[in-house]
Amino acid sequence: MTETEYKDKKILLVIAQEQFRDEECFVPKKLFEAAGLKVTVAAESKKTAKGVLGGTIKPDIAISDARIDDYDAIVISGGSGSRKYLWNNKALQALVKGADDLKKVISAICISPVVLARTGILKGKESTVFKSPDTVRELKEHGVIYLDREVVVSGRVVTGRDPASADAFGKAVLEALKKA
């Protein structure tokens, strides 16, 4: 797809209010914008969000105010803040389930694939996640087939392992959008 083919596509990029992983937000965001996609950043509130490495970004919208109908894909960044702000966020879980019902591209990186697992959309599907005992256990407890790979694509669902995977993850999301 060329830049003009993506121009009407919109991505909801969800980050933790604090301790999001900078690369997992900024690297895919830059790729998406370079491809001509409109990126809306969402967090718990519209207050400036802070990354693990010191980066900051002002969210465009609160997660609770986002409507999945407005987007072609949802991308959930990782970082240690995901556990506190995203794993149990009911509004985010509703967005993910809505995206699944509407057959949209759904993606998460680092420890955030746990959000997808907890919604049930990964049951019986392959996924990766940042490799730690609690994240791998979360996936397996929810019937997910865990693979220790940089990026895993399972239908419309894209998962990335860690900050070093951010570029490949962003490119895989773009590829999934071509097929959507």
Coordinates of C-alpha atoms in Angstrom, one line a residue:
M1 CA 0.0 0.0 0.0
T2 CA 1.2 3.5 -0.7
E3 CA 0.8 6.4 1.6
T4 CA -2.4 7.5 -0.1
E5 CA -3.9 4.0 0.3
Y6 CA -3.6 4.4 4.1
K7 CA -4.8 8.0 4.2
D8 CA -8.3 7.3 5.5
K9 CA -7.1 4.6 7.9
K10 CA -7.1 5.5 11.6
I11 CA -5.3 3.8 14.5
L12 CA -6.1 4.1 18.2
L13 CA -2.7 3.9 20.0
V14 CA -3.3 3.0 23.7
I15 CA -0.6 3.7 26.3
A16 CA -0.3 3.5 30.0
Q17 CA -0.6 6.9 31.8
E18 CA 2.8 6.3 33.4
Q19 CA 5.7 3.9 32.6
F20 CA 4.7 3.1 29.0
R21 CA 7.7 1.8 27.1
D22 CA 8.9 4.7 24.9
E23 CA 10.0 2.7 21.9
E24 CA 6.8 0.7 21.8
C25 CA 4.8 4.0 21.5
F26 CA 7.0 6.2 19.4
V27 CA 8.5 3.8 16.9
P28 CA 5.2 2.3 15.6
K29 CA 3.6 5.8 15.8
K30 CA 6.3 7.2 13.6
L31 CA 5.8 4.3 11.1
F32 CA 2.1 4.7 11.0
E33 CA 2.2 8.5 10.5
A34 CA 4.9 8.1 7.8
A35 CA 2.5 5.7 6.0
G36 CA -0.3 8.4 6.1
L37 CA -2.4 6.9 8.9
K38 CA -4.1 9.1 11.4
V39 CA -3.0 8.1 14.9
T40 CA -5.0 9.0 18.0
V41 CA -3.2 8.4 21.3
A42 CA -5.4 7.2 24.3
A43 CA -4.5 6.8 27.9
E44 CA -6.4 6.7 31.2
S45 CA -6.7 10.6 31.0
K46 CA -5.6 13.4 28.7
K47 CA -2.9 14.4 31.2
T48 CA 0.6 14.2 29.8
A49 CA 1.8 10.5 29.9
K50 CA 5.3 9.6 30.9
G51 CA 7.4 6.8 29.5
V52 CA 9.9 4.5 31.3
L53 CA 12.8 6.3 29.5
G54 CA 11.5 9.8 30.1
G55 CA 9.6 10.4 27.0
T56 CA 6.3 12.3 27.3
I57 CA 3.2 12.5 25.1
K58 CA -0.1 14.2 25.6
P59 CA -3.0 11.8 24.9
D60 CA -5.6 12.9 22.5
I61 CA -8.4 11.1 24.2
A62 CA -9.2 9.1 27.4
I63 CA -9.6 5.4 26.8
S64 CA -13.1 5.6 28.3
D65 CA -14.1 8.2 25.6
A66 CA -12.8 6.2 22.6
R67 CA -15.3 4.5 20.3
I68 CA -13.9 1.6 18.3
D69 CA -16.2 2.4 15.4
D70 CA -13.9 5.4 14.7
Y71 CA -10.8 3.3 14.1
D72 CA -9.5 0.6 11.8
A73 CA -7.0 -0.8 14.3
I74 CA -6.2 -0.7 18.0
V75 CA -2.5 -0.8 19.0
I76 CA -1.7 -1.3 22.7
S77 CA 1.9 -0.3 23.8
G78 CA 3.6 -2.0 26.6
G79 CA 5.9 -1.0 29.4
S80 CA 5.6 -1.8 33.2
G81 CA 2.7 0.7 33.5
S82 CA 0.6 -1.6 31.4
R83 CA 0.1 -3.9 34.4
K84 CA -1.3 -1.1 36.5
Y85 CA -3.2 1.0 33.9
L86 CA -4.2 -1.4 31.1
W87 CA -4.4 -5.1 32.2
N88 CA -7.7 -4.6 34.1
N89 CA -9.0 -1.5 32.3
K90 CA -12.7 -2.4 31.6
A91 CA -13.1 0.4 28.9
L92 CA -10.0 -0.9 27.1
Q93 CA -11.3 -4.5 27.3
A94 CA -14.6 -3.4 25.8
L95 CA -12.7 -1.6 23.0
V96 CA -10.7 -4.8 22.2
K97 CA -13.9 -7.0 22.2
G98 CA -15.6 -4.4 20.0
A99 CA -12.7 -4.4 17.6
D100 CA -12.8 -8.2 17.5
D101 CA -16.6 -8.2 16.8
L102 CA -16.1 -5.7 14.0
K103 CA -13.1 -7.7 12.5
K104 CA -10.6 -4.9 13.0
V105 CA -6.8 -5.2 13.4
I106 CA -5.9 -5.7 17.1
S107 CA -2.4 -5.5 18.3
A108 CA -0.3 -5.4 21.5
I109 CA 3.3 -5.4 22.4
C110 CA 5.5 -6.3 25.4
I111 CA 3.3 -7.2 28.4
S112 CA 0.2 -5.8 26.9
P113 CA -0.9 -9.0 25.0
V114 CA -2.1 -9.9 28.5
V115 CA -4.9 -7.4 27.9
L116 CA -5.9 -9.3 24.8
A117 CA -5.7 -12.7 26.6
R118 CA -7.9 -11.5 29.4
T119 CA -10.6 -10.5 26.9
G120 CA -10.7 -14.0 25.5
I121 CA -9.9 -13.0 21.9
L122 CA -6.6 -14.9 21.9
K123 CA -8.0 -18.2 23.1
G124 CA -6.6 -21.0 20.8
K125 CA -4.5 -18.5 18.9
E126 CA -0.7 -18.0 18.8
S127 CA 0.8 -15.0 20.5
T128 CA 4.0 -13.6 21.9
V129 CA 4.6 -11.5 25.0
F130 CA 7.5 -10.1 27.0
K131 CA 8.9 -13.3 28.5
S132 CA 8.4 -13.3 32.2
P133 CA 6.8 -16.0 34.4
D134 CA 3.7 -13.9 35.1
T135 CA 3.0 -12.8 31.5
V136 CA 3.6 -16.3 30.0
R137 CA 1.4 -17.8 32.7
E138 CA -1.4 -15.3 31.9
L139 CA -1.4 -16.2 28.3
K140 CA -1.4 -20.0 29.0
E141 CA -4.2 -19.6 31.6
H142 CA -6.3 -18.0 29.0
G143 CA -5.8 -20.7 26.4
V144 CA -3.2 -18.9 24.3
I145 CA -0.5 -20.7 22.4
Y146 CA 2.6 -18.9 23.5
L147 CA 5.5 -18.5 21.0
D148 CA 8.8 -16.9 22.0
R149 CA 9.2 -14.8 18.8
E150 CA 9.8 -11.2 17.9
V151 CA 6.3 -10.8 16.3
V152 CA 3.4 -13.2 15.9
V153 CA 0.6 -12.6 13.5
S154 CA -2.6 -14.7 14.1
G155 CA -5.2 -13.6 11.6
R156 CA -6.0 -9.9 12.4
V157 CA -4.1 -10.0 15.7
V158 CA -0.5 -8.9 15.9
T159 CA 1.6 -9.3 19.0
G160 CA 5.2 -8.1 19.7
R161 CA 7.6 -9.3 22.3
D162 CA 9.6 -6.4 23.5
P163 CA 11.1 -2.9 22.8
A164 CA 13.6 -4.4 20.3
S165 CA 10.6 -5.7 18.3
A166 CA 8.9 -2.2 18.0
D167 CA 9.9 -1.6 14.4
A168 CA 9.0 -5.1 13.2
F169 CA 5.8 -4.9 15.2
G170 CA 4.8 -1.6 13.6
K171 CA 5.5 -3.0 10.2
A172 CA 3.4 -6.1 10.9
V173 CA 0.5 -3.9 12.0
L174 CA 0.8 -2.0 8.7
E175 CA 0.8 -5.3 6.8
A176 CA -2.3 -6.5 8.7
L177 CA -4.1 -3.3 7.8
K178 CA -3.5 -4.0 4.1
K179 CA -5.4 -7.3 4.4
A180 CA -8.2 -5.9 6.6

